[in-house]
Amino acid sequence: MKRLFTNMGWLLGGRGINAVLSLVYLALATRSLGLEAFGYFAAIVALGQTVTGLANFQTWQFIVRWGANGEGATAEKVREATGFAIALDLISVVMGSVMAALLVLSVPYWLPLPDDLLWLTFGYCVVSLLSIRTTPIGLLRLHFKYATATAAEAVQPIIRAAGAVLAWLFMPTVAGFILAYALSEIAVAAALWFAAARAERIDMSAISLTRIPAKHKDAWRFVWSTNMSGSLTIAGKQVMILLVGTFGGAALLGGFRVASQLGQALVELAKTVSRAILPELVHAKDDALYMARRMANIALIGGVIAVLVALFLGRWGLELLAGPEFTGFYWAMVILAIAGAVELVGASLESLLVSAGRAGTAFLVRAVPTILALVLLDTAIEWNGAKGAAMAVLGSSAMAVIGFYVAILNMQQIRILVEPDEEEEGGADTQPAPPLT
């Protein structure tokens, strides 16, 4: 637990730097572009993140799972896991580029984005794909180099904020701010690969799609389960933003994007908790349930505080940051803050399922409410605009976290039923798992 909180401290410190600097470029972009043009900007960014999220495999989880595998990292295991991860990254770039081309060609039929921005959109998608960085992040987490990872990841908000200032001064257009975003993606990817190469030698001869599956029969099932879970997370956020633009227009998209970034900052905190706790759960299987329960309780307190801050200071913050025309999205921001708090509580529960080899279960639990929210989004927007869309997000998050809790209770019940039989047969001194309360 001490190491977990230390690692979380480094990750949260990095998120704190990112949060402060993100306010800089968000303020510059919203005030320079206005509500509708900021909607165009938000649509391009969301398309790039959607393509990357759908094509990208969660390779950091593979390195943590197969590089250590609960027995401590060895050079050969890390080498094979890294080679497998890089091979999957290369597939992601190829698949994602094809996906990006098809999406951009179809944009005029479903997204309010001017034709003169389509090539810029495709270019940003390709840059995002080339900047995939989950493999070096996995290597740094495997070796518990969270301070190094935080320093490398800090490059992104610094370059992005500096680029936003330059865009505001010399090129206050959608293209100018997108260029700032693209440069920051390239810079942070380069920094993370450099840091990972110093922690672990990257052996390009180990790149293979067959070595890990040959040793771990469930490898491909785990790969696709985590990929689909990651894709669902993207669908729940970025695809939701895009569909808000489809059903409500560029202005609604721009306002919802600001409300989402401010209100769902807790979702990023949830990802931080998840990334810090998963390696610990893999390394310490016997204490995994206890650690997850502790983190869920702490997250609940943090979530309540954050929602209260959004409720009492959100309207003032929106006007100060983005301008008076964005204050109409205050209640959407509050609802999204509640959804972020729910996700924060559920982060450790989802990680517990994945660390126990139940990535498929985690995917199914996430899939049903996400799909339901996307299907009902048009109706929700017609009912109450941005607030209706935010309610769809909240409903999806609440259903998913309840599902994670129920799945963990079922796992405990199975252990309680099985372990006494194993004790009778083999004489093992086993104890049933403590209740998750």
Coordinates of C-alpha atoms in Angstrom, one line a residue:
M1 CA 0.0 0.0 0.0
K2 CA 2.9 2.4 0.7
R3 CA 4.4 1.8 -2.7
L4 CA 0.9 2.1 -4.3
F5 CA 0.3 5.5 -2.7
T6 CA 3.8 6.7 -3.7
N7 CA 3.2 5.7 -7.3
M8 CA -0.2 7.3 -7.2
G9 CA 1.4 10.5 -5.8
W10 CA 3.7 10.7 -8.8
L11 CA 0.8 10.0 -11.3
L12 CA -1.5 12.5 -9.6
G13 CA 1.3 15.1 -9.6
G14 CA 1.6 14.7 -13.4
R15 CA -2.1 15.0 -13.7
G16 CA -2.0 18.1 -11.6
I17 CA 0.5 19.7 -14.0
N18 CA -1.6 18.6 -16.9
A19 CA -4.8 20.0 -15.4
V20 CA -3.3 23.4 -14.7
L21 CA -1.8 23.8 -18.2
S22 CA -4.9 22.4 -19.8
L23 CA -6.8 25.4 -18.4
V24 CA -4.4 27.6 -20.3
Y25 CA -4.9 26.1 -23.8
L26 CA -8.6 25.5 -23.2
A27 CA -9.1 29.2 -22.3
L28 CA -7.1 30.4 -25.3
A29 CA -8.9 28.1 -27.7
T30 CA -12.4 28.9 -26.5
R31 CA -11.9 32.6 -26.4
S32 CA -10.0 32.7 -29.7
L33 CA -12.4 30.5 -31.7
G34 CA -15.8 31.1 -30.2
L35 CA -18.5 28.5 -29.6
E36 CA -19.0 27.2 -33.1
A37 CA -15.4 27.2 -34.3
F38 CA -14.4 25.6 -31.0
G39 CA -16.9 22.9 -31.9
Y40 CA -15.0 22.2 -35.1
F41 CA -11.7 22.0 -33.2
A42 CA -13.3 19.6 -30.6
A43 CA -14.7 17.4 -33.4
I44 CA -11.2 17.0 -35.0
V45 CA -9.6 16.2 -31.6
A46 CA -12.4 13.7 -30.8
L47 CA -12.0 12.0 -34.2
G48 CA -8.2 11.6 -33.7
Q49 CA -8.7 10.2 -30.2
T50 CA -11.5 8.0 -31.4
V51 CA -9.4 6.4 -34.1
T52 CA -6.4 6.0 -31.8
G53 CA -8.6 4.5 -29.0
L54 CA -10.4 2.0 -31.3
A55 CA -7.2 0.9 -33.0
N56 CA -4.9 0.9 -30.0
F57 CA -4.3 -2.2 -28.0
Q58 CA -3.8 -1.8 -24.2
T59 CA -0.2 -3.0 -24.5
W60 CA 0.8 -1.5 -21.1
Q61 CA -1.4 -4.2 -19.5
F62 CA 0.2 -6.9 -21.5
I63 CA 3.7 -5.9 -20.4
V64 CA 2.6 -5.7 -16.8
R65 CA 0.8 -9.1 -17.0
W66 CA 3.3 -11.1 -19.0
G67 CA 6.5 -9.3 -18.1
A68 CA 5.9 -10.0 -14.4
N69 CA 3.1 -12.5 -14.3
G70 CA 3.0 -12.5 -10.5
E71 CA 6.5 -14.0 -10.3
G72 CA 8.7 -10.9 -10.7
A73 CA 10.1 -9.6 -14.0
T74 CA 12.9 -11.4 -15.8
A75 CA 14.8 -10.2 -18.8
E76 CA 13.4 -12.8 -21.1
K77 CA 9.8 -12.3 -20.1
V78 CA 10.0 -8.6 -20.4
R79 CA 11.7 -8.9 -23.8
E80 CA 9.0 -11.2 -25.2
A81 CA 6.2 -9.1 -23.7
T82 CA 7.7 -5.9 -25.2
G83 CA 8.1 -7.5 -28.6
F84 CA 4.5 -8.6 -28.6
A85 CA 3.4 -5.2 -27.6
I86 CA 5.4 -3.4 -30.3
A87 CA 4.0 -5.8 -32.9
L88 CA 0.5 -4.9 -31.8
D89 CA 1.4 -1.2 -32.0
L90 CA 2.4 -1.6 -35.6
I91 CA -0.9 -3.3 -36.4
S92 CA -2.7 -0.4 -34.6
V93 CA -1.0 2.2 -36.9
V94 CA -2.0 0.3 -40.1
M95 CA -5.5 -0.5 -39.0
G96 CA -6.0 3.0 -37.6
S97 CA -4.9 4.8 -40.8
V98 CA -7.4 2.8 -42.8
M99 CA -10.1 3.6 -40.3
A100 CA -9.2 7.3 -40.3
A101 CA -9.4 7.5 -44.1
L102 CA -12.9 5.9 -44.1
L103 CA -14.1 8.1 -41.2
V104 CA -12.9 11.3 -42.8
L105 CA -14.4 10.5 -46.1
S106 CA -17.7 9.9 -44.4
V107 CA -17.6 13.0 -42.2
P108 CA -19.7 15.3 -44.6
Y109 CA -22.6 12.9 -44.2
W110 CA -22.8 12.9 -40.4
L111 CA -20.6 15.5 -38.7
P112 CA -20.9 19.4 -39.0
L113 CA -17.3 19.9 -40.1
P114 CA -16.3 22.1 -43.1
D115 CA -14.8 20.5 -46.1
D116 CA -11.6 22.6 -45.9
L117 CA -10.8 21.0 -42.6
L118 CA -10.9 17.4 -43.7
W119 CA -7.3 17.0 -44.7
L120 CA -6.2 18.6 -41.4
T121 CA -8.5 16.1 -39.7
F122 CA -6.9 13.1 -41.4
G123 CA -3.4 14.4 -40.7
Y124 CA -4.2 14.8 -37.0
C125 CA -5.5 11.2 -36.9
V126 CA -2.3 9.8 -38.5
V127 CA -0.1 11.8 -36.1
S128 CA -2.2 10.5 -33.1
L129 CA -1.6 6.9 -34.3
L130 CA 2.1 7.4 -34.8
S131 CA 2.3 8.8 -31.3
I132 CA 0.8 5.7 -29.6
R133 CA 2.7 5.3 -26.4
T134 CA 1.2 2.6 -24.2
T135 CA 4.1 0.2 -24.7
P136 CA 6.8 2.5 -23.2
I137 CA 4.3 3.4 -20.4
G138 CA 4.0 -0.3 -19.6
L139 CA 7.7 -0.8 -19.4
L140 CA 8.1 2.1 -17.0
R141 CA 5.2 0.9 -14.8
L142 CA 6.6 -2.7 -14.8
H143 CA 9.8 -1.3 -13.2
F144 CA 7.8 1.0 -11.0
K145 CA 9.4 4.1 -12.5
Y146 CA 6.4 6.3 -12.0
A147 CA 8.5 9.4 -11.3
T148 CA 10.3 9.0 -14.7
A149 CA 7.0 8.4 -16.5
T150 CA 5.5 11.5 -14.9
A151 CA 8.4 13.7 -16.0
A152 CA 8.1 12.4 -19.6
E153 CA 4.4 12.8 -19.7
A154 CA 4.7 16.4 -18.5
V155 CA 6.2 17.2 -21.9
Q156 CA 2.7 17.0 -23.5
P157 CA 0.8 19.7 -21.5
I158 CA 3.9 22.0 -21.6
I159 CA 4.2 21.7 -25.4
R160 CA 0.5 22.0 -25.9
A161 CA 0.2 25.1 -23.7
A162 CA 3.2 26.7 -25.4
G163 CA 1.8 25.9 -28.8
A164 CA -1.6 27.3 -27.8
V165 CA 0.0 30.6 -26.8
L166 CA 1.8 30.7 -30.2
A167 CA -1.4 29.9 -32.0
W168 CA -3.3 32.6 -30.1
L169 CA -0.6 35.1 -31.1
F170 CA 0.1 34.2 -34.7
M171 CA -2.5 31.7 -36.0
P172 CA -5.7 32.0 -34.0
T173 CA -7.6 29.5 -36.1
V174 CA -8.7 25.9 -35.8
A175 CA -5.6 24.8 -37.8
G176 CA -3.3 26.7 -35.5
F177 CA -4.6 25.0 -32.3
I178 CA -4.7 21.5 -34.0
L179 CA -1.0 22.0 -34.9
A180 CA -0.3 22.7 -31.3
Y181 CA -2.0 19.5 -30.2
A182 CA -0.2 17.4 -32.9
L183 CA 3.2 18.7 -31.8
S184 CA 2.5 17.8 -28.2
E185 CA 1.5 14.2 -29.2
I186 CA 4.8 13.7 -31.0
A187 CA 6.8 15.3 -28.2
V188 CA 5.4 13.2 -25.4
A189 CA 5.7 9.9 -27.4
A190 CA 9.4 10.6 -28.1
A191 CA 10.0 11.5 -24.4
L192 CA 8.3 8.3 -23.2
W193 CA 10.1 6.0 -25.6
F194 CA 13.5 7.6 -24.6
A195 CA 12.7 7.1 -20.9
A196 CA 11.6 3.5 -21.5
A197 CA 14.7 2.7 -23.5
R198 CA 16.9 3.8 -20.6
A199 CA 14.9 1.6 -18.2
E200 CA 14.8 -1.5 -20.5
R201 CA 16.8 -2.2 -23.7
I202 CA 14.4 -2.4 -26.6
D203 CA 15.2 -5.5 -28.6
M204 CA 13.6 -5.1 -32.1
S205 CA 14.4 -8.7 -33.0
A206 CA 11.9 -9.8 -30.3
I207 CA 9.0 -8.3 -32.2
S208 CA 6.6 -11.2 -32.7
L209 CA 2.9 -12.0 -32.6
T210 CA 3.4 -15.7 -31.9
R211 CA 5.8 -16.1 -28.9
I212 CA 3.5 -14.8 -26.2
P213 CA 0.4 -16.7 -27.5
A214 CA 2.5 -19.9 -27.6
K215 CA 3.3 -19.6 -23.9
H216 CA 0.0 -18.2 -22.7
K217 CA -3.1 -19.9 -24.2
D218 CA -5.4 -17.1 -23.1
A219 CA -3.2 -14.4 -24.7
W220 CA -5.4 -13.5 -27.6
R221 CA -8.6 -13.6 -25.6
F222 CA -7.0 -11.2 -23.1
V223 CA -5.7 -9.0 -25.9
W224 CA -9.1 -8.6 -27.6
S225 CA -10.9 -8.2 -24.2
T226 CA -8.7 -5.3 -23.1
N227 CA -8.8 -3.8 -26.6
M228 CA -12.6 -3.8 -26.6
S229 CA -12.7 -2.5 -23.1
G230 CA -10.5 0.4 -24.1
S231 CA -12.6 0.9 -27.2
L232 CA -15.7 1.1 -25.1
T233 CA -14.1 3.7 -22.8
I234 CA -13.4 5.8 -26.0
A235 CA -16.9 5.2 -27.2
G236 CA -18.3 6.4 -23.9
K237 CA -16.4 9.7 -24.2
Q238 CA -15.1 10.6 -27.6
V239 CA -17.9 9.0 -29.7
M240 CA -20.4 10.5 -27.4
I241 CA -18.9 14.0 -28.1
L242 CA -19.0 13.3 -31.8
L243 CA -22.6 12.2 -31.7
V244 CA -23.6 15.3 -29.8
G245 CA -22.3 17.2 -32.8
T246 CA -24.2 14.9 -35.1
F247 CA -27.5 15.4 -33.3
G248 CA -27.1 18.9 -32.0
G249 CA -24.7 20.8 -34.3
A250 CA -21.2 22.4 -33.8
A251 CA -22.2 24.9 -31.1
L252 CA -23.7 22.2 -28.9
L253 CA -20.6 20.0 -29.5
G254 CA -18.3 22.8 -28.5
G255 CA -20.1 23.6 -25.3
F256 CA -20.5 19.9 -24.4
R257 CA -16.8 19.4 -25.0
V258 CA -15.9 22.2 -22.5
A259 CA -18.4 20.8 -19.9
S260 CA -17.0 17.3 -20.4
Q261 CA -13.3 18.3 -20.0
L262 CA -14.1 20.2 -16.8
G263 CA -16.7 18.0 -15.3
Q264 CA -15.1 14.7 -16.2
A265 CA -11.7 15.6 -15.0
L266 CA -12.4 12.9 -12.5
V267 CA -12.4 10.3 -15.2
E268 CA -8.8 11.1 -15.9
L269 CA -8.2 10.7 -12.1
A270 CA -9.9 7.3 -12.4
K271 CA -7.5 6.3 -15.1
T272 CA -4.7 7.3 -12.9
V273 CA -6.0 5.2 -10.0
S274 CA -6.4 2.3 -12.4
R275 CA -2.9 2.6 -13.9
A276 CA -1.3 2.8 -10.5
I277 CA -3.2 -0.1 -8.9
L278 CA -3.1 -2.7 -11.7
P279 CA 0.6 -3.5 -11.4
E280 CA 0.2 -3.9 -7.7
L281 CA -2.8 -6.2 -8.0
V282 CA -0.8 -8.4 -10.4
H283 CA 2.2 -8.5 -8.2
A284 CA 0.3 -9.1 -4.9
K285 CA -2.6 -11.4 -5.7
D286 CA -3.4 -12.4 -2.1
D287 CA -3.9 -8.7 -1.0
A288 CA -5.7 -7.6 -4.2
L289 CA -9.2 -7.5 -2.8
Y290 CA -8.1 -5.6 0.3
M291 CA -6.2 -3.0 -1.8
A292 CA -9.1 -2.5 -4.2
R293 CA -11.5 -2.0 -1.4
R294 CA -9.2 0.6 0.3
M295 CA -8.9 2.5 -3.0
A296 CA -12.7 2.5 -3.6
N297 CA -13.3 3.9 -0.2
I298 CA -10.7 6.7 -0.7
A299 CA -12.1 7.4 -4.2
L300 CA -15.6 7.8 -2.8
I301 CA -14.5 10.6 -0.5
G302 CA -12.5 12.3 -3.3
G303 CA -15.5 12.1 -5.7
V304 CA -17.9 13.7 -3.2
I305 CA -15.5 16.6 -2.7
A306 CA -15.0 17.1 -6.4
V307 CA -18.8 17.2 -7.1
L308 CA -19.3 19.8 -4.4
V309 CA -16.5 21.9 -6.0
A310 CA -18.2 21.6 -9.4
L311 CA -21.6 22.5 -7.9
F312 CA -20.6 25.6 -6.1
L313 CA -17.8 27.0 -8.3
G314 CA -18.6 25.5 -11.7
R315 CA -20.6 28.4 -13.1
W316 CA -18.0 31.0 -12.1
G317 CA -15.2 28.7 -13.5
L318 CA -16.9 28.3 -16.9
E319 CA -17.4 32.1 -17.3
L320 CA -13.8 32.9 -16.2
L321 CA -12.3 30.2 -18.4
A322 CA -14.3 30.0 -21.6
G323 CA -16.5 33.2 -21.5
P324 CA -20.2 34.0 -20.9
E325 CA -21.5 32.0 -23.9
F326 CA -20.3 28.8 -22.3
T327 CA -22.1 29.3 -19.0
G328 CA -25.3 27.7 -20.4
F329 CA -23.5 24.3 -20.0
Y330 CA -23.1 24.6 -16.2
W331 CA -25.6 21.9 -15.3
A332 CA -24.2 19.6 -18.0
M333 CA -20.8 20.0 -16.3
V334 CA -22.2 19.2 -12.8
I335 CA -23.9 16.0 -14.1
L336 CA -20.7 15.0 -15.8
A337 CA -18.8 15.6 -12.6
I338 CA -21.1 13.2 -10.8
A339 CA -20.5 10.7 -13.6
G340 CA -16.7 11.2 -13.1
A341 CA -17.1 10.6 -9.4
V342 CA -18.9 7.3 -10.1
E343 CA -16.1 6.3 -12.5
L344 CA -13.5 7.2 -9.9
V345 CA -15.1 4.7 -7.4
G346 CA -15.3 2.0 -10.0
A347 CA -11.7 2.3 -11.3
S348 CA -10.2 0.0 -8.7
L349 CA -13.1 -2.5 -9.1
E350 CA -12.5 -2.7 -12.9
S351 CA -8.7 -3.1 -12.3
L352 CA -9.4 -5.9 -9.9
L353 CA -11.4 -7.8 -12.5
V354 CA -8.7 -7.4 -15.1
S355 CA -5.9 -8.4 -12.7
A356 CA -7.9 -11.6 -11.9
G357 CA -8.0 -12.6 -15.5
R358 CA -11.6 -11.5 -16.0
A359 CA -11.0 -8.9 -18.7
G360 CA -13.8 -10.4 -20.7
T361 CA -16.2 -9.9 -17.8
A362 CA -15.1 -6.3 -17.4
F363 CA -15.7 -5.7 -21.1
L364 CA -19.2 -7.1 -21.0
V365 CA -20.1 -5.1 -17.9
R366 CA -18.9 -1.9 -19.6
A367 CA -20.4 -2.7 -23.1
V368 CA -24.1 -2.9 -22.3
P369 CA -24.5 0.5 -20.6
T370 CA -22.2 2.2 -23.1
I371 CA -24.2 0.9 -26.1
L372 CA -27.4 1.8 -24.4
A373 CA -26.3 5.4 -23.8
L374 CA -25.2 5.8 -27.4
V375 CA -28.5 4.4 -28.7
L376 CA -30.5 6.8 -26.4
L377 CA -28.3 9.9 -27.0
D378 CA -30.5 11.4 -29.8
T379 CA -33.6 11.1 -27.6
A380 CA -31.7 12.5 -24.6
I381 CA -30.6 15.6 -26.6
E382 CA -34.1 16.2 -27.9
W383 CA -35.4 15.9 -24.3
N384 CA -32.9 18.3 -22.6
G385 CA -30.0 19.3 -24.9
A386 CA -26.6 19.1 -23.3
K387 CA -28.0 18.1 -19.9
G388 CA -29.8 15.2 -21.5
A389 CA -26.5 14.0 -23.1
A390 CA -24.8 14.3 -19.7
M391 CA -27.5 12.2 -18.1
A392 CA -26.9 9.5 -20.7
V393 CA -23.2 9.5 -19.7
L394 CA -24.1 9.4 -16.0
G395 CA -26.5 6.5 -16.5
S396 CA -23.8 4.5 -18.4
S397 CA -21.2 5.1 -15.7
A398 CA -23.5 4.1 -12.9
M399 CA -24.7 0.9 -14.5
A400 CA -21.1 -0.1 -15.3
V401 CA -19.8 0.4 -11.8
I402 CA -22.7 -1.5 -10.3
G403 CA -21.9 -4.3 -12.7
F404 CA -18.3 -4.4 -11.6
Y405 CA -19.4 -4.7 -8.0
V406 CA -21.8 -7.5 -8.7
A407 CA -19.1 -9.4 -10.8
I408 CA -16.6 -9.1 -7.9
L409 CA -19.2 -10.4 -5.4
N410 CA -19.8 -13.4 -7.7
M411 CA -16.1 -14.1 -7.9
Q412 CA -15.9 -14.1 -4.1
Q413 CA -18.9 -16.5 -3.9
I414 CA -17.2 -18.9 -6.3
R415 CA -14.0 -18.8 -4.2
I416 CA -15.9 -19.5 -1.0
L417 CA -17.7 -22.5 -2.6
V418 CA -14.6 -23.9 -4.2
E419 CA -11.9 -23.4 -1.5
P420 CA -13.4 -25.7 1.2
D421 CA -13.4 -28.6 -1.4
E422 CA -9.8 -27.9 -2.3
E423 CA -8.9 -27.9 1.4
E424 CA -10.5 -31.3 1.9
E425 CA -8.8 -32.8 -1.1
G426 CA -5.3 -31.3 -0.8
G427 CA -5.2 -30.2 2.8
A428 CA -4.3 -26.6 1.8
D429 CA -4.7 -24.0 4.5
T430 CA -6.9 -21.6 2.6
Q431 CA -9.3 -18.9 3.7
P432 CA -12.3 -17.5 1.9
A433 CA -12.0 -13.9 0.5
P434 CA -13.1 -11.1 2.9
P435 CA -16.4 -9.4 1.9
L436 CA -16.2 -6.4 -0.3
T437 CA -17.8 -3.8 2.1

